[in-house]
C-alpha positions as a printed Julia matrix, in Angstrom:
303×3 Matrix{Float64}:
 55.28  156.44  192.81
 54.03  159.71  194.3
 52.53  162.93  192.88
 52.89  166.03  195.06
 51.51  169.51  194.22
 52.37  172.53  196.29
 51.63  176.24  196.28
 53.71  178.52  198.48
 53.29  182.08  199.58
 56.78  182.35  201.1
 60.21  181.88  199.38
 61.6   179.9   202.32
 58.67  177.44  202.28
 59.09  177.12  198.58
 62.74  176.15  198.93
 61.8   173.39  201.37
 59.04  171.9   199.21
 61.27  169.62  197.17
 61.96  166.48  199.25
 65.55  165.24  198.98
 67.0   168.56  197.77
 68.8   170.87  200.13
 67.9   174.39  199.01
 68.02  177.96  200.32
 66.18  180.62  198.26
 66.43  184.39  198.75
 63.74  186.66  197.29
 65.59  189.43  195.51
 62.62  191.2   193.93
 60.0   193.29  195.61
 56.54  191.84  196.0
 54.44  189.12  197.61
 55.9   185.8   196.64
 53.88  183.03  194.88
 55.45  179.74  193.81
 54.2   176.39  192.55
 55.68  172.9   192.4
 54.49  169.71  190.66
 56.57  166.67  191.67
 56.15  163.29  190.02
 58.5   160.7   191.62
 59.2   157.09  190.79
 61.76  154.7   191.99
 64.53  155.75  189.51
 63.12  158.81  187.79
 61.55  162.09  188.85
 60.04  165.05  187.08
 59.71  168.34  188.94
 58.1   171.49  187.51
 58.87  174.69  189.43
 57.64  178.21  188.85
 57.48  181.51  190.75
 56.36  185.06  190.16
 59.4   186.93  191.63
 63.14  186.9   191.1
 65.02  184.65  193.52
 68.59  183.7   194.23
 68.94  179.91  194.54
 71.63  177.91  196.42
 71.03  174.13  195.8
 72.55  170.82  196.73
 71.19  167.99  194.55
 70.79  164.29  195.49
 74.15  162.78  194.38
 72.72  159.42  193.2
 70.9   160.98  190.24
 71.57  163.03  187.03
 69.6   166.24  186.95
 68.59  167.77  183.6
 66.86  171.14  183.27
 64.43  172.0   180.54
 63.05  175.59  180.79
 59.56  176.47  179.79
 60.2   180.17  180.51
 63.58  181.42  181.79
 63.5   185.25  181.03
 67.26  186.13  181.29
 68.5   183.09  179.35
 71.7   183.31  181.39
 72.12  179.68  182.42
 69.28  177.67  180.9
 68.57  178.09  177.24
 65.25  177.18  175.65
 66.86  175.39  172.71
 68.85  172.77  174.69
 68.89  170.63  177.85
 71.24  171.69  180.68
 72.91  168.93  182.74
 73.5   170.1   186.25
 77.0   169.45  187.75
 77.89  167.12  190.57
 79.02  169.59  193.23
 78.56  170.55  196.83
 76.47  173.59  196.06
 75.17  175.17  192.83
 74.12  178.81  192.66
 71.87  180.67  190.21
 69.54  183.6   189.99
 66.03  183.08  188.48
 64.23  186.05  187.03
 60.63  186.78  187.76
 57.98  184.49  186.21
 60.48  181.66  185.6
 59.01  178.29  184.82
 61.21  175.19  184.38
 61.2   171.44  184.61
 63.9   169.28  186.08
 64.07  165.59  185.29
 66.22  163.34  187.54
 67.5   159.91  186.5
 69.33  157.33  188.5
 73.06  157.54  187.95
 73.21  153.83  187.17
 71.58  154.72  183.82
 73.2   156.66  180.94
 76.73  156.36  182.22
 78.0   158.43  179.33
 76.76  161.51  181.29
 79.65  161.02  183.71
 82.0   162.8   181.41
 83.15  166.1   183.18
 80.25  165.69  185.56
 81.54  168.32  187.91
 80.83  171.02  185.38
 77.7   172.5   184.01
 77.04  171.11  180.56
 74.56  171.38  177.7
 73.08  168.41  175.78
 72.45  168.96  172.17
 69.07  167.48  171.31
 67.28  167.71  167.92
 64.83  170.64  168.21
 61.78  168.62  167.18
 62.48  166.04  169.83
 63.06  168.7   172.54
 59.89  170.59  171.67
 57.77  167.39  171.64
 59.09  166.27  175.07
 58.63  169.71  176.6
 55.15  170.07  175.3
 54.11  166.6   176.54
 55.45  167.21  180.07
 54.09  170.73  180.19
 50.59  169.5   179.24
 50.82  166.65  181.86
 51.84  169.0   184.63
 49.2   171.6   183.57
 46.59  168.89  183.86
 47.72  167.96  187.37
 47.56  171.61  188.46
 44.09  171.92  186.96
 42.86  168.86  188.98
 44.26  170.41  192.17
 42.57  173.78  191.41
 39.22  172.03  190.87
 39.51  170.48  194.21
 39.73  166.93  192.76
 42.12  164.31  193.96
 44.96  163.4   191.6
 43.46  160.63  189.41
 44.68  157.05  189.68
 46.71  157.3   186.56
 50.2   157.0   188.06
 51.41  154.29  185.73
 50.45  156.42  182.71
 52.1   159.54  184.12
 55.31  157.57  184.87
 55.29  156.04  181.36
 55.09  159.46  179.82
 58.13  160.6   181.82
 60.04  157.48  180.93
 59.2   157.89  177.21
 60.41  161.48  177.27
 63.7   160.55  178.96
 64.29  157.88  176.37
 63.74  160.35  173.57
 66.2   162.88  175.11
 68.82  160.28  176.18
 68.47  157.45  173.79
 71.37  155.44  172.29
 72.13  157.92  169.53
 75.25  159.87  170.16
 74.37  163.06  172.05
 76.79  165.96  172.16
 77.75  167.18  175.61
 79.34  170.71  175.67
 80.77  172.62  178.55
 78.81  175.67  179.28
 81.75  178.02  179.61
 79.47  181.07  179.8
 78.4   180.03  183.4
 82.02  180.02  184.56
 83.08  183.37  183.27
 84.62  186.02  185.5
 81.49  187.98  186.23
 79.65  184.93  187.69
 82.72  184.22  189.86
 82.66  187.79  191.1
 78.98  187.61  192.1
 79.44  184.22  193.77
 82.38  185.45  195.87
 80.57  188.6   196.97
 77.57  186.45  197.86
 79.79  184.15  200.01
 81.79  186.99  201.67
 78.54  188.81  202.61
 77.02  185.77  204.22
 80.24  184.95  206.01
 80.34  188.32  207.64
 76.66  188.73  208.47
 76.94  190.88  211.52
 79.45  193.22  209.87
 78.81  192.88  206.08
 81.56  194.27  203.84
 81.02  197.51  201.99
 81.03  197.71  198.18
 84.52  199.15  198.27
 85.75  196.5   200.69
 84.48  193.85  198.3
 86.19  195.55  195.31
 89.49  195.73  197.27
 89.21  192.06  198.32
 88.59  190.9   194.82
 91.01  193.39  193.32
 88.47  194.75  190.88
 87.03  198.18  190.04
 83.56  199.31  191.24
 82.55  199.48  187.5
 83.44  195.8   187.07
 81.58  194.85  190.18
 78.47  196.78  189.05
 78.61  195.26  185.49
 78.99  191.77  186.92
 75.98  191.98  189.17
 73.87  193.68  186.56
 74.7   190.95  184.0
 74.23  188.05  186.35
 71.44  189.13  188.63
 69.76  192.04  186.84
 70.35  194.21  189.9
 72.91  196.51  191.47
 75.25  194.85  194.05
 73.77  197.05  196.81
 70.26  195.95  196.09
 71.13  192.32  195.68
 73.4   191.93  198.74
 70.95  193.87  200.87
 68.22  191.48  199.8
 70.3   188.44  200.91
 70.64  189.94  204.34
 66.89  190.77  204.66
 66.04  187.22  203.62
 68.3   185.86  206.38
 66.37  188.02  208.89
 63.13  186.64  207.52
 64.24  183.05  207.92
 65.23  183.82  211.48
 61.82  185.23  212.29
 60.04  182.31  210.67
 62.26  179.62  212.26
 63.03  181.27  215.61
 59.92  183.35  216.41
 61.05  183.7   220.03
 63.86  185.91  218.66
 63.04  189.72  218.82
 62.79  191.6   215.5
 65.64  194.03  216.59
 67.89  191.04  217.55
 67.23  189.16  214.29
 68.02  192.33  212.33
 71.17  192.97  214.33
 72.49  189.47  213.49
 72.55  190.62  209.79
 74.08  194.0   210.42
 70.87  196.06  210.52
 71.1   198.4   213.56
 68.88  201.32  212.29
 65.45  200.0   213.06
 63.35  202.41  210.92
 65.66  201.85  207.9
 65.53  198.03  208.39
 61.69  198.0   208.62
 61.27  200.19  205.57
 63.53  198.0   203.42
 62.03  194.74  204.78
 58.52  195.97  204.02
 59.54  197.21  200.6
 60.99  193.78  199.68
 58.33  191.48  201.21
 55.34  193.76  201.34
 55.01  192.78  204.97
 56.22  194.23  208.33
 58.88  192.23  210.1
 56.55  192.11  213.2
 53.82  190.62  210.98
 56.25  187.83  209.82
 57.05  187.05  213.4
 53.36  186.99  214.47
 52.58  184.63  211.57
 55.34  182.34  212.7
 53.98  182.39  216.21
 50.5   181.32  215.02
 51.67  178.28  213.09
């Protein structure tokens, strides 16, 4: 068993902090990013608590040998994960979601050889109806446990040799949530509604045409929808306008290039994402990340 605690000041670093998960995060809200992860991993079970101060777009690919259940502590927009239930993530190549600022959630992973009844419709997002008292008790126990681990790290102490106790608490919580009583699995139709599909398609089309990103009207024409429908879909799903959100995706792509390929010039990295007006690009980059692109590049060079 391992216990890992990480604090990240960059959204790209935050996405890479969870071993075994393939993730790409884009910061879509202005400010200096701050994120935390507590990761308790055993042979067949794992509990991860993740939180961040800013809104981010998340593209994730989960380990296929496990079930993954989400229990939010604080999920402001209540769009995908509800506080009164457990969400079972689908088995799929990639899962996309938008997390609002100050989100805080826990994900528990269980080996797929256990609880085989979870296989029903496993390619779709589902919710697991759990008695409120049981869900509250498990959430409070796991939250207190991860708070304790965070406190130990903040005090500069090493994580105490209580791994067996920690793992036992995770096991007990899983048994309470997924015991032999009949649990009701429901399809979460809300997450497959038209507006989510619209945002997902725009996200994909923008990334696929990075050097010459489509305009808002081009996206509307390609999806055969009105501008009002596009605007409403983005506002409902991301809390932002399509212009703001899609521009943030491109700015994040430039940032990843500067961090991962610091030999690349700022102007070249920007051009690869369709930014050819340098002063406009620098202004928008600094507005989103509170840092000049040249400072990002220098930081990458120094590491």
